[in-house]
Every structure is written in structure tokens, then in C-alpha cells.
mmCIF file of C-alpha atoms and ligand atoms in Angstrom:
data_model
loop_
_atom_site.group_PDB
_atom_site.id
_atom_site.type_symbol
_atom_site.label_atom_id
_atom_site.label_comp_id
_atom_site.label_asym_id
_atom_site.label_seq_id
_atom_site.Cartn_x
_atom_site.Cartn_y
_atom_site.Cartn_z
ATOM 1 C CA UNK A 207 44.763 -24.402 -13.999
ATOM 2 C CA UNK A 208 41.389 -26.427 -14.048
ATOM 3 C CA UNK A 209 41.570 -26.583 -10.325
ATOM 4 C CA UNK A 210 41.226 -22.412 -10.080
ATOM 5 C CA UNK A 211 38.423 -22.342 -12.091
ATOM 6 C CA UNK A 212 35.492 -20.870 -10.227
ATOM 7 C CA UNK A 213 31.892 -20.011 -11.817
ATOM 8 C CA UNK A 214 31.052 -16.355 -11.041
ATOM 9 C CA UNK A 215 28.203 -14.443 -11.361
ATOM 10 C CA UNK A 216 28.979 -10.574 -10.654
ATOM 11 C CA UNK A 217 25.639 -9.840 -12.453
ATOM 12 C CA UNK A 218 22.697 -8.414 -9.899
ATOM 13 C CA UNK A 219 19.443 -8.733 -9.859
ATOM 14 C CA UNK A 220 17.452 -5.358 -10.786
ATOM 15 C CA UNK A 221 14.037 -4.377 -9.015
ATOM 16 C CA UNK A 222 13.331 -0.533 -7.777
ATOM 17 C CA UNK A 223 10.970 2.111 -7.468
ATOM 18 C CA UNK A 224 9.920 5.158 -9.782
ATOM 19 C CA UNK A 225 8.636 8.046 -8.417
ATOM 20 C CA UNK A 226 7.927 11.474 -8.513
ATOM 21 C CA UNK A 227 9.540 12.853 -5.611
ATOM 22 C CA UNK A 228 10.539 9.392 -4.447
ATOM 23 C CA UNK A 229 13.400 10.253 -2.649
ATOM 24 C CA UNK A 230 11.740 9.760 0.868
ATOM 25 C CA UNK A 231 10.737 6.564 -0.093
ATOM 26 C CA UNK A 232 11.574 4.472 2.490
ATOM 27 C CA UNK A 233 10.755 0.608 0.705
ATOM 28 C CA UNK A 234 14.487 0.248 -0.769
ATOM 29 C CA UNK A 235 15.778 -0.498 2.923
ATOM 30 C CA UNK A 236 13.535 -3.198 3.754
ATOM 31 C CA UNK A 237 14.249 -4.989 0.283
ATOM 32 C CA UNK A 238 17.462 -4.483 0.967
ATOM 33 C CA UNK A 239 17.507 -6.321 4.353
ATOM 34 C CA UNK A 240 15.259 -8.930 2.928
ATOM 35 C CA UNK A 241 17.997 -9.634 -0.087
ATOM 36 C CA UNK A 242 21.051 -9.908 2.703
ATOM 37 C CA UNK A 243 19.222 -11.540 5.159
ATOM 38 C CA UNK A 244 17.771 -14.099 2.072
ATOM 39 C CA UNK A 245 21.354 -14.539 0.595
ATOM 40 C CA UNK A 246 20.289 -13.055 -2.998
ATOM 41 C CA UNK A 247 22.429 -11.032 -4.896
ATOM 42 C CA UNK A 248 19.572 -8.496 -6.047
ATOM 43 C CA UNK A 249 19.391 -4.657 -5.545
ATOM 44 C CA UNK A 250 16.822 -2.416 -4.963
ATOM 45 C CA UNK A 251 16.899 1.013 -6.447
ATOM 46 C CA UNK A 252 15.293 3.824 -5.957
ATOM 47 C CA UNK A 253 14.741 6.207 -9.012
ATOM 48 C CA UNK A 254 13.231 9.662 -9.801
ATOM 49 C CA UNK A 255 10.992 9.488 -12.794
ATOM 50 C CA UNK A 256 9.209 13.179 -14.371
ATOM 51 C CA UNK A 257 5.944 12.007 -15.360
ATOM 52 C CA UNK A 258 6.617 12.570 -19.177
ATOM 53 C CA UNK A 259 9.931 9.903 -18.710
ATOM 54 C CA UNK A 260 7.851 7.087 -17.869
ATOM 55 C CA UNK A 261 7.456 5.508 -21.245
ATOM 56 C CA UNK A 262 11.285 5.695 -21.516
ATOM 57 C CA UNK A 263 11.502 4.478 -17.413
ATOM 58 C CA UNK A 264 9.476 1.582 -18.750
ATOM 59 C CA UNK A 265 11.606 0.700 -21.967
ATOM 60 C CA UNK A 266 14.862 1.192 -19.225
ATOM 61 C CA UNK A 267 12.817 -2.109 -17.025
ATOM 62 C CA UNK A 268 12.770 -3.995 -19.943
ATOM 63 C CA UNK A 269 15.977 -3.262 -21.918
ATOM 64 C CA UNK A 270 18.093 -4.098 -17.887
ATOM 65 C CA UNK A 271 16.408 -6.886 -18.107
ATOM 66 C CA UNK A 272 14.783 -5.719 -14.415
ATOM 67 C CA UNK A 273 13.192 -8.429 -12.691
ATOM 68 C CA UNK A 274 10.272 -5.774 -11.546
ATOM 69 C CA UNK A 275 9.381 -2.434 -9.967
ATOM 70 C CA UNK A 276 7.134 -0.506 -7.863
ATOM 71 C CA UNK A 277 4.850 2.156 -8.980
ATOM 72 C CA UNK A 278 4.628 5.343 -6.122
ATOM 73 C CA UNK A 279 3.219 8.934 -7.057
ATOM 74 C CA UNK A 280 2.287 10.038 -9.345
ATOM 75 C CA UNK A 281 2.654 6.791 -11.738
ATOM 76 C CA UNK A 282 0.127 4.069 -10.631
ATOM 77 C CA UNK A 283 -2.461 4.228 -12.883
ATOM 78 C CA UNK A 284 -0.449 5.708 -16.003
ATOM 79 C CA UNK A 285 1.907 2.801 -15.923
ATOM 80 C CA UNK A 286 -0.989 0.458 -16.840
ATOM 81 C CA UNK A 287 -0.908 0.783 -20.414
ATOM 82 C CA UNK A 288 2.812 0.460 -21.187
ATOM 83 C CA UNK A 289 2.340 -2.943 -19.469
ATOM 84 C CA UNK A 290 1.747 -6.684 -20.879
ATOM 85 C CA UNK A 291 -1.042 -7.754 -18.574
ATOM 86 C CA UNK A 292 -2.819 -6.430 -15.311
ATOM 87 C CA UNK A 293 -3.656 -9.007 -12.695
ATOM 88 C CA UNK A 294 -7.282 -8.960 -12.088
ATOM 89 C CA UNK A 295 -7.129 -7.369 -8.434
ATOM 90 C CA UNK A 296 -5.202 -4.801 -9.850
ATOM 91 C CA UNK A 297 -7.874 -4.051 -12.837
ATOM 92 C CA UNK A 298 -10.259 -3.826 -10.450
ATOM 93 C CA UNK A 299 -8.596 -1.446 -8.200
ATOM 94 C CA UNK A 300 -7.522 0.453 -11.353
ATOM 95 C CA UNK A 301 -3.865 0.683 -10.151
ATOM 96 C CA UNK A 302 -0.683 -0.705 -9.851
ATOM 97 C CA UNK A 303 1.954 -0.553 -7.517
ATOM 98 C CA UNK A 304 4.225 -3.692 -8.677
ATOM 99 C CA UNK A 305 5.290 -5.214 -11.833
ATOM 100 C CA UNK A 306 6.730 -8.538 -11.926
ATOM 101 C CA UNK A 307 8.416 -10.159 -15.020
ATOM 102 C CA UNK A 308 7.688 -12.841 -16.248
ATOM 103 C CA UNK A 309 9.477 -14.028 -19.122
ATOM 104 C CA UNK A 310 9.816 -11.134 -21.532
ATOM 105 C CA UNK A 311 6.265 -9.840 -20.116
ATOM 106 C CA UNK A 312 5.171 -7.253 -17.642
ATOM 107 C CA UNK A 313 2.885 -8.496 -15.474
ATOM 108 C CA UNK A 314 0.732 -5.171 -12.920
ATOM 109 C CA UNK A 315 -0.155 -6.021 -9.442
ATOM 110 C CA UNK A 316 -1.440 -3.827 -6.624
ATOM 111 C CA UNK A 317 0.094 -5.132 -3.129
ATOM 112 C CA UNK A 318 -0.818 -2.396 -1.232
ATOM 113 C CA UNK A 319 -4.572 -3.584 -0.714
ATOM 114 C CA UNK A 320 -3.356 -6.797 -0.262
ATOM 115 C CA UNK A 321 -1.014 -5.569 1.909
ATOM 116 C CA UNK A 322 -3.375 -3.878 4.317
ATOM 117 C CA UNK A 323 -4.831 -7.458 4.459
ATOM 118 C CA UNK A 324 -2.269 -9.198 5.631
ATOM 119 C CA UNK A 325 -1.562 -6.767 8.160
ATOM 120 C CA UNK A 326 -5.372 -6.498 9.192
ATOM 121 C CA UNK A 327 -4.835 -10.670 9.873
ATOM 122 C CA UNK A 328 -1.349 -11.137 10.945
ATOM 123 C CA UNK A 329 -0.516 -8.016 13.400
ATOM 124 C CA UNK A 330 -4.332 -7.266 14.251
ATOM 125 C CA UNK A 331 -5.591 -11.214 14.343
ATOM 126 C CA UNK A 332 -9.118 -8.766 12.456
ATOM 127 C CA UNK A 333 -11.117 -11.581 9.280
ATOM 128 C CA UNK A 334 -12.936 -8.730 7.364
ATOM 129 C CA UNK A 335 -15.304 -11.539 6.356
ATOM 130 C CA UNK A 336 -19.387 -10.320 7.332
ATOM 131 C CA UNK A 337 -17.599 -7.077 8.886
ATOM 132 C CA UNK A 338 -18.901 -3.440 8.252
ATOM 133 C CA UNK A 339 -15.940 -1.141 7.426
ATOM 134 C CA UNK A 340 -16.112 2.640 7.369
ATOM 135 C CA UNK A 341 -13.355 3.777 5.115
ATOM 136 C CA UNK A 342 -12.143 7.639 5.493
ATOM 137 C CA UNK A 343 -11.025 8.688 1.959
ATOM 138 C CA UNK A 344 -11.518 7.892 -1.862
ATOM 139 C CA UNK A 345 -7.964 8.331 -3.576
ATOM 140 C CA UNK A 346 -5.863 5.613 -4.732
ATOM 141 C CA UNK A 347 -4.863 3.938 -0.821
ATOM 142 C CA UNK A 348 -8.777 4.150 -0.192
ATOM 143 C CA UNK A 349 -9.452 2.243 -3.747
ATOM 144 C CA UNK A 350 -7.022 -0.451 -3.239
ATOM 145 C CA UNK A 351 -7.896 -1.268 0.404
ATOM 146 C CA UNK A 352 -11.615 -1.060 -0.266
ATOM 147 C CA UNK A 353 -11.641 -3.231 -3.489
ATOM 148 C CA UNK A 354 -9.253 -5.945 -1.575
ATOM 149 C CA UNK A 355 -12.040 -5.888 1.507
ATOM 150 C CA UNK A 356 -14.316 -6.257 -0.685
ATOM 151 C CA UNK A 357 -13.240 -9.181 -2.274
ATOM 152 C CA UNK A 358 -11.638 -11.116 1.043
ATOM 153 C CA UNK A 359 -16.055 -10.417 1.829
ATOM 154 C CA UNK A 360 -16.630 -7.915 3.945
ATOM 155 C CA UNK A 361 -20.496 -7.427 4.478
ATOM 156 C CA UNK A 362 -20.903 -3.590 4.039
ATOM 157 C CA UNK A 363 -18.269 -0.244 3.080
ATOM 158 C CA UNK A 364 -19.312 3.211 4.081
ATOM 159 C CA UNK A 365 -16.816 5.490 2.338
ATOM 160 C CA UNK A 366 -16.791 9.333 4.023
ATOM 161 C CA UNK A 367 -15.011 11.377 1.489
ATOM 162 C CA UNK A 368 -15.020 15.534 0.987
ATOM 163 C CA UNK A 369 -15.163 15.768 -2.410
ATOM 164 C CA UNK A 370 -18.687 14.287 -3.231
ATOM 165 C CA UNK A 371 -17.644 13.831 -7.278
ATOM 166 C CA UNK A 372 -14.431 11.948 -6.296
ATOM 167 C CA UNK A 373 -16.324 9.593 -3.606
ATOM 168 C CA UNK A 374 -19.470 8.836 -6.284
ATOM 169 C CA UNK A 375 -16.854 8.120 -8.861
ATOM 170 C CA UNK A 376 -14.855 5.586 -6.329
ATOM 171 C CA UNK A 377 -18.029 4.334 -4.825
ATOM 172 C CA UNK A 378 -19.384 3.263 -7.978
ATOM 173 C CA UNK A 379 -16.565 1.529 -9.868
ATOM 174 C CA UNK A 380 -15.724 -0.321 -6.784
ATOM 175 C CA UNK A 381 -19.684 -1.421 -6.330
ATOM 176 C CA UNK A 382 -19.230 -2.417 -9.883
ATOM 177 C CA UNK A 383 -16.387 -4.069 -10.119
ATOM 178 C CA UNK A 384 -16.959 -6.095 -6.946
ATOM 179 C CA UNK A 385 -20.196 -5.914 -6.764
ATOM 180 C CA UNK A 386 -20.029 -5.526 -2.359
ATOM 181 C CA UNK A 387 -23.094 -3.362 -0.533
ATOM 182 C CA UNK A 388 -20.897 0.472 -0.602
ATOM 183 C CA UNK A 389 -22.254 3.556 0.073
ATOM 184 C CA UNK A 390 -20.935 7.323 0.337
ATOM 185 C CA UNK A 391 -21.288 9.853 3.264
ATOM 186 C CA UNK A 392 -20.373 13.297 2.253
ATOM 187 C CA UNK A 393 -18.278 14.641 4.844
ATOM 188 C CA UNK A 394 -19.348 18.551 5.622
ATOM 189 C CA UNK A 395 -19.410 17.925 9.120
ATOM 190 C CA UNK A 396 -17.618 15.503 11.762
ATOM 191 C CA UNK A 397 -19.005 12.277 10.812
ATOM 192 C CA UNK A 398 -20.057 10.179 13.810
ATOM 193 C CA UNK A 399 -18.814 6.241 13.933
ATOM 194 C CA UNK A 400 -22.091 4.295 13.877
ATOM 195 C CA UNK A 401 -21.678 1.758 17.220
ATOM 196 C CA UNK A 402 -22.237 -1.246 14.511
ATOM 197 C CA UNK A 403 -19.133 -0.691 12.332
ATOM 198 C CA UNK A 404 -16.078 -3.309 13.265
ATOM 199 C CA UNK A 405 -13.226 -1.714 11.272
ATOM 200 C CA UNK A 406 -12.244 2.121 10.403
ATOM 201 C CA UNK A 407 -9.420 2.955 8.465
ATOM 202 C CA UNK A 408 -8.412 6.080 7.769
ATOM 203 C CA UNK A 409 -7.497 6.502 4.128
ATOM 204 C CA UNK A 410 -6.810 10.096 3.727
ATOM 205 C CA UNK A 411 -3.259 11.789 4.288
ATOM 206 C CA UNK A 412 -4.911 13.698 7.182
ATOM 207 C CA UNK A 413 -1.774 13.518 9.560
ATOM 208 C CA UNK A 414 0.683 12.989 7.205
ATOM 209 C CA UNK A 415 4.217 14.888 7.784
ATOM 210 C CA UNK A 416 4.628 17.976 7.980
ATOM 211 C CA UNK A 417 0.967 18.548 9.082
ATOM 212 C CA UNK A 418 1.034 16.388 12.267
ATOM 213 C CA UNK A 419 -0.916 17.773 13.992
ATOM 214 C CA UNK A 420 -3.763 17.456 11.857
ATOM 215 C CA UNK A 421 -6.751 14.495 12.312
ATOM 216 C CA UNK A 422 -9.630 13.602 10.617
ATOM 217 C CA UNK A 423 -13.043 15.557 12.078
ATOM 218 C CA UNK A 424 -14.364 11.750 13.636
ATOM 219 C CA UNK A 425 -16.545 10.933 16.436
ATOM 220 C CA UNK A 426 -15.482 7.948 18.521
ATOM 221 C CA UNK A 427 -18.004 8.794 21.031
ATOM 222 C CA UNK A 428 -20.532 6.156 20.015
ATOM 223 C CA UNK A 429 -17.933 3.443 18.794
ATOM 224 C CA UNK A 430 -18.205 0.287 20.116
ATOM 225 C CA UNK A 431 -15.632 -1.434 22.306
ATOM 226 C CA UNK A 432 -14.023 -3.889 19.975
ATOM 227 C CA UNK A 433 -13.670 -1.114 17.162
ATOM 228 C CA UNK A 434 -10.376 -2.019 15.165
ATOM 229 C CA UNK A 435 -8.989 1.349 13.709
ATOM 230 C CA UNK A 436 -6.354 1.841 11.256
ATOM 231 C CA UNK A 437 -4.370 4.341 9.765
ATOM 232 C CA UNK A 438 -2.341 3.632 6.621
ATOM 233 C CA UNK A 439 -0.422 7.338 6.990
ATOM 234 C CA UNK A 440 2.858 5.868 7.235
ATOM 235 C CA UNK A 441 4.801 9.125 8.405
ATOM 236 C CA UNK A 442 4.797 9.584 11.446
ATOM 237 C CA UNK A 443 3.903 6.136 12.455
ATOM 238 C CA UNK A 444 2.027 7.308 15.822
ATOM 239 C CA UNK A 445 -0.823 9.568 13.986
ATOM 240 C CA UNK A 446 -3.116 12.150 16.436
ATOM 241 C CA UNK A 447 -5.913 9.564 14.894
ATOM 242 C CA UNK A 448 -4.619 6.220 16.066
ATOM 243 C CA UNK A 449 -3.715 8.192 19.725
ATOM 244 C CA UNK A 450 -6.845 9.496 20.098
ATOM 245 C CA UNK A 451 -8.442 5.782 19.496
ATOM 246 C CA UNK A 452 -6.310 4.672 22.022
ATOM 247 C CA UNK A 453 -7.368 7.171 24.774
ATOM 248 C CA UNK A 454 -10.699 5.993 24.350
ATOM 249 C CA UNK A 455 -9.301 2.326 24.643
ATOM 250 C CA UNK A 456 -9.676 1.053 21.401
ATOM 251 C CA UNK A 457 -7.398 -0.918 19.432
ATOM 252 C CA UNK A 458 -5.398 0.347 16.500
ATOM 253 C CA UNK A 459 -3.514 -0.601 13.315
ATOM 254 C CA UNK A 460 -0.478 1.619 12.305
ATOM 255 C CA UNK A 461 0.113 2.563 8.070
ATOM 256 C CA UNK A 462 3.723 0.471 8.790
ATOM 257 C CA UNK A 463 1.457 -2.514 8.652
ATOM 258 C CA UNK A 464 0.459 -2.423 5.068
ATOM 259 C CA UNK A 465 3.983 -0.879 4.402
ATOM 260 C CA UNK A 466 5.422 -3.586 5.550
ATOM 261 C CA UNK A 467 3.100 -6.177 4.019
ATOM 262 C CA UNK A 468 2.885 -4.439 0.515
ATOM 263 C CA UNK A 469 6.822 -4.757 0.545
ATOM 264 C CA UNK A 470 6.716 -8.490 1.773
ATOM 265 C CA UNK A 471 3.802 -9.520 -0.826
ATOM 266 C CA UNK A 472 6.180 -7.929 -3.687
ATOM 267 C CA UNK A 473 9.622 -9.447 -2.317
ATOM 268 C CA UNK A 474 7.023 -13.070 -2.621
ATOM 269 C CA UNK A 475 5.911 -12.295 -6.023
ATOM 270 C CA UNK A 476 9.434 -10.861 -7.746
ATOM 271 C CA UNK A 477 11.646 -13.931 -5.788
ATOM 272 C CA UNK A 478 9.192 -16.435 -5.543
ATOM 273 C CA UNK A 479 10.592 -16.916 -1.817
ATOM 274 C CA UNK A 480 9.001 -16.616 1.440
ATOM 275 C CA UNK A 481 10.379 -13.131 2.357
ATOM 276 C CA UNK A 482 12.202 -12.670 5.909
ATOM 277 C CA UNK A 483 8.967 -10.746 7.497
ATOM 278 C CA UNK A 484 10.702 -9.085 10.927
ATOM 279 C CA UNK A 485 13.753 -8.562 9.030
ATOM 280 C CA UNK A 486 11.870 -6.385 6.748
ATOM 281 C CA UNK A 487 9.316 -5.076 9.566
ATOM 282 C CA UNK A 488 13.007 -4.066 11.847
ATOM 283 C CA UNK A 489 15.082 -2.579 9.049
ATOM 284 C CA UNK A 490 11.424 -0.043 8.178
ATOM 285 C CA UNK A 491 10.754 0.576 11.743
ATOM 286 C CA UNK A 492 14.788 1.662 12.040
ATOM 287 C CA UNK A 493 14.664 3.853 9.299
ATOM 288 C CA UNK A 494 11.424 5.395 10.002
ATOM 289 C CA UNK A 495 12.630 5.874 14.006
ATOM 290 C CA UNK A 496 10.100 4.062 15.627
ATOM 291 C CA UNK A 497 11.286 2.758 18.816
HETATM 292 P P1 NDP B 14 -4.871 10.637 -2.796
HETATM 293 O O1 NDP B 14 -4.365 12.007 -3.067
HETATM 294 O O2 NDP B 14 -5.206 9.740 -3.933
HETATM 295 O O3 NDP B 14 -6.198 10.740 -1.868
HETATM 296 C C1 NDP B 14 -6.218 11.523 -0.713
HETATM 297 C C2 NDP B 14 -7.554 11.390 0.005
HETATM 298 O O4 NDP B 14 -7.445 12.114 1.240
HETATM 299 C C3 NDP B 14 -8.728 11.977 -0.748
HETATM 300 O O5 NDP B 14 -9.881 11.198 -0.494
HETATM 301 C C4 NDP B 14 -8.866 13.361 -0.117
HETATM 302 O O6 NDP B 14 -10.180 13.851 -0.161
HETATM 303 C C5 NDP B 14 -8.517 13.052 1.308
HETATM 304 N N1 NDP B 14 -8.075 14.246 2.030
HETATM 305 C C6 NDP B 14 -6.831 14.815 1.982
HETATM 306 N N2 NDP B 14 -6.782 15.895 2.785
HETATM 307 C C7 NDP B 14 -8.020 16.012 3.350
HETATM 308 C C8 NDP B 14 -8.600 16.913 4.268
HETATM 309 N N3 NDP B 14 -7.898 17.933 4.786
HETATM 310 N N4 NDP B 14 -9.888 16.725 4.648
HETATM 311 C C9 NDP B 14 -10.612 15.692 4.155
HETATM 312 N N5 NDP B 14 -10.111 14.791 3.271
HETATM 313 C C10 NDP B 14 -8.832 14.950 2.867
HETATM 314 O O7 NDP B 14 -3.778 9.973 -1.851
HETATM 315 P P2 NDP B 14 -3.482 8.399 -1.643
HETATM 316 O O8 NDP B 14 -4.789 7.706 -1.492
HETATM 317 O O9 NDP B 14 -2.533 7.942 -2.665
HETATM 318 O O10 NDP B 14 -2.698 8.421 -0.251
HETATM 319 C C11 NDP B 14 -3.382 8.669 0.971
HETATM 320 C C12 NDP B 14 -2.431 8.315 2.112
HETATM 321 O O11 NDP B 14 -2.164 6.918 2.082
HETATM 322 C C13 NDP B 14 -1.062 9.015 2.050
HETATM 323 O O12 NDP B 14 -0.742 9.477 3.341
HETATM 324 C C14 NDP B 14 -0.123 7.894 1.646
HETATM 325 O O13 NDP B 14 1.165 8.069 2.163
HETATM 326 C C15 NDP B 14 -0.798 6.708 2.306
HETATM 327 N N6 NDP B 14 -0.416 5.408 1.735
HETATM 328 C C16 NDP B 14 0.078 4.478 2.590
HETATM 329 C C17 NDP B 14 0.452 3.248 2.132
HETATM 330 C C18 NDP B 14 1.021 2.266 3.103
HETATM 331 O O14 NDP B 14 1.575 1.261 2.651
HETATM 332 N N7 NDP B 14 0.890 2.477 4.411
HETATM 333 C C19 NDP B 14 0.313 2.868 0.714
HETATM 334 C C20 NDP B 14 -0.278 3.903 -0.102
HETATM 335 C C21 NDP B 14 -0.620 5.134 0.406
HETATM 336 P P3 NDP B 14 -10.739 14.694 -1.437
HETATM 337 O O15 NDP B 14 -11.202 13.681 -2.434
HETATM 338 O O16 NDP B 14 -11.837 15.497 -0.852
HETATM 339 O O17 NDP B 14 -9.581 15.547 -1.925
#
């Protein structure tokens, strides 16, 4: 009898995302891959949370004992205060996208800047350090990537937003809270790359499906050579912006990067593992039907 006896464990490991829709969410199948490929019995699930639920949602992560979660629309910033503790980066960019647990706590991160860093080093070989960065946008992907530039020490942001209100807002907390040289350029008209800026990323969802056709109103015309550009639209992975950069021969950054990187940074914090990087970067680029 003694020689049977086996110790099981049939019990998973939670993590997910809630959202609102969330079912085109595409994150679950690269933690997925990463969990096989790492040997780790842990699931990813993807859930639809109504904004009113997420107190419950939040009660759910704790009483399944959940080992963490991300945060996608519309819940990044509400999330914050049914939380234990925010991680500084994440206080500053006023969001969260992750929770890890630790313990009995919830702990808030924001990977997505982060994210956009690692894929800025790692696929673009592009230090941010003494660089000036024009960022298109001021929602929540243009707060998290311009706080995180900010503090890896980029030298100056120019933020070009529509909505003057929304940019001062964003401009000012993130000159606060970083304290980096930022400045906003209402955009009325098409807004003309100076030939000193070294990055551009466009932050907007300009391009996103189902308006594909759509870019943002940019001059390249005075850019200079070594330009990096970067889009963190996701879907579809070739925007009109980044093809239009590379007409005029300049290099670009697709939004799978800081996908990708945002998932990897979160499969690091939640398993305290290296995570398996081109598993996770094959298994995205599969499901999104990029070649
Ligand atoms: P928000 O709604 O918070 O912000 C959208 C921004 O885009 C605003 O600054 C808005 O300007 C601007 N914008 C939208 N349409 C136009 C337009 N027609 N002309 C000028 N400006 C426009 O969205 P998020 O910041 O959360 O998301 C932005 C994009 O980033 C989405 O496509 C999202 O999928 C992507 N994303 C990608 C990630 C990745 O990992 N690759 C991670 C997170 C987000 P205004 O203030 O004037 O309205």
C-alpha cells in the first residue's frame, strides 16, 4: 500500500484578467504558453467584469486565493483603492495594470510602461537616457510610457495631444511627479517632427481596428535619419503610422513590443521566474496573425 502512495497536487494556480469588453484580449495565450513551456501548473483566465462588479471581482481575487491579475479597460485606475499597496511607479503613473500577491496583500504595479522599456532596449537596442521623446497622446498608454521614460532619464517629453484640458492635466502630474523637462503642443494642425527629437511614439488609438486606415496628422518630412518610432496600437500590428516611417527609411517599434514585455514583466513578478520570452513573443504573434 505505502509503495502506491503518490503526493498530488490537482490544485492550479489562479492569475487572469478583468475587463470590460475583454474578450479580445489576447494576453491569456501568451501566459498560457509561458506556464507549459515553464512546467507550472497555473492558469490564466480571462474574465468580463461590469464596472459596478469590481469590488466583488476584487473580493473573488482574494477569497480564490488568486496569485494576481491584470487590470484592462475600463478598471486601471478604479482598482487602486480596493488594493493593499501601490508600487511607487505605479502611483506615479496613477494606474495599474497588475496585482501581485503577496502574502494575504495586494500589491498594484503598472508593467505596461515598463514594458515599452524593455522593448525600446531589447528589440530596438534605443537607451532613452539624455534622449528627447515626442509622445502622441495623453490617456492612460501615454501616462505610463511617459512617466517610465521619465524616470529610466530621458532629457526632454513633448506631449501633442487634442484635447488641450486632458494634455495640461497629464503634462502636469507627470512634471510633478517626476519632476523631467515636459511640455504640451496642442494639436489643431499636423504637427511637424522637430529634426532634434530621437524617439516618437505614438500613444493614441489612431489606427486601431476597425479604423485602419486611419494615422495620426504627423510630419516626417524634417525627421532626422536615426528617428526611432513606435506605435503601441497593438491591432493590427503593421499600423499606416509605422509603414509610412518606413517609406521614409526610418526605423520602427511595433505595440507587440510592449505587449509582449508588459506580459513577460508580470509572468516575472507573479512567478518569480525568468519567463520564456520567444515562447511568449511566438504564441502573441500566432494569435494576432502576424507572419
Ligand atoms: P485613452 O482613451 O486613455 O487615450 C486615447 C488617446 O488617444 C487620447 O490622448 C486621445 O486624445 C487620443 N486620440 C484618440 N483618437 C484620436 C484622434 N482621432 N485624433 C487625435 N487624438 C486621438 O486610451 P489608452 O491610452 O488606454 O490606449 C491608447 C492605445 O494604446 C490603444 O490603442 C490601446 O490598445 C493601446 N495600448 C497598447 C498597449 C500595449 O501593450 N501595446 C498597452 C496599453 C494600451 P484626446 O485626449 O484628445 O481624446
Amino acid at each position: 500500500m505505502a509503495e502506491n502512495y503518490r503526493a498530488v497536487n490537482y490544485k492550479a494556480e489562479l492569475v487572469g484578467v478583468l475587463g470590460y469588453p475583454v474578450a479580445e484580449n489576447p494576453t491569456g495565450v501568451m501566459q498560457e504558453a509561458a506556464f507549459r513551456a515553464a512546467g507550472l501548473n497555473w492558469r490564466y483566465m480571462t474574465i468580463q467584469v461590469k464596472p459596478d462588479d469590481l469590488a466583488d471581482a476584487i473580493q473573488g481575487v482574494r477569497a480564490f486565493g488568486m496569485r494576481g491579475i491584470n487590470l484592462t479597460i475600463p478598471h486601471k485606475v478604479e482598482v487602486m483603492q480596493y488594493l493593499d499597496e501601490i508600487a511607487p511607479d505605479a502611483e506615479k503613473i496613477g494606474a495599474v495594470n497588475t496585482v501581485r500577491r503577496v502574502g494575504d496583500h495586494l500589491i498594484g504595479e503598472n508593467t505596461d510602461g515598463k514594458g515599452f522599456l524593455r522593448g525600446l532596449h531589447v528589440d530596438a537596442h534605443f537607451d532613452p537616457a539624455g534622449k528627447r521623446v515626442v509622445i502622441l497622446g495623453a490617456g492612460g498608454a501615454s501616462r505610463a510610457v511617459s512617466t517610465e521614460l521619465a524616470l529610466a532619464g530621458a532629457a526632454e517629453l513633448i506631449v501633442v495631444n487634442r484635447t488641450l484640458l486632458r494634455g495640461e492635466e497629464m503634462v502636469g502630474d507627470v512634471r510633478y511627479r517626476t519632476g523631467v523637462a515636459i511640455s504640451l503642443v496642442p494639436w489643431k494642425e499636423m504637427y511637424v517632427v522637430p529634426p532634434d527629437v530621437d524617439l516618437l511614439v505614438n500613444a493614441t488609438s489612431i489606427g486601431l481596428y476597425p479604423n485602419v486606415d486611419a494615422m495620426p496628422d504627423v510630419s516626417l518630412e524634417h525627421a532626422k535619419a536615426d528617428l526611432l518610432v513606435c506605435d503601441v496600437v497593438f491591432n493590427p500590428v503593421e499600423t499606416r503610422f509605422l509603414q509610412a516611417a518606413r517609406e521614409r527609411g526610418l526605423r520602427t517599434l511595433d505595440g507587440l513590443s510592449m505587449l509582449v514585455y508588459q506580459g513577460v514583466i508580470a509572468f516575472e513578478l507573479w512567478t518569480g521566474r525568468d519567463a520564456p520570452e520567444a515562447i511568449m513573443k511566438a504564441a502573441l504573434r500566432e494569435a494576432l496573425g502576424v507572419e
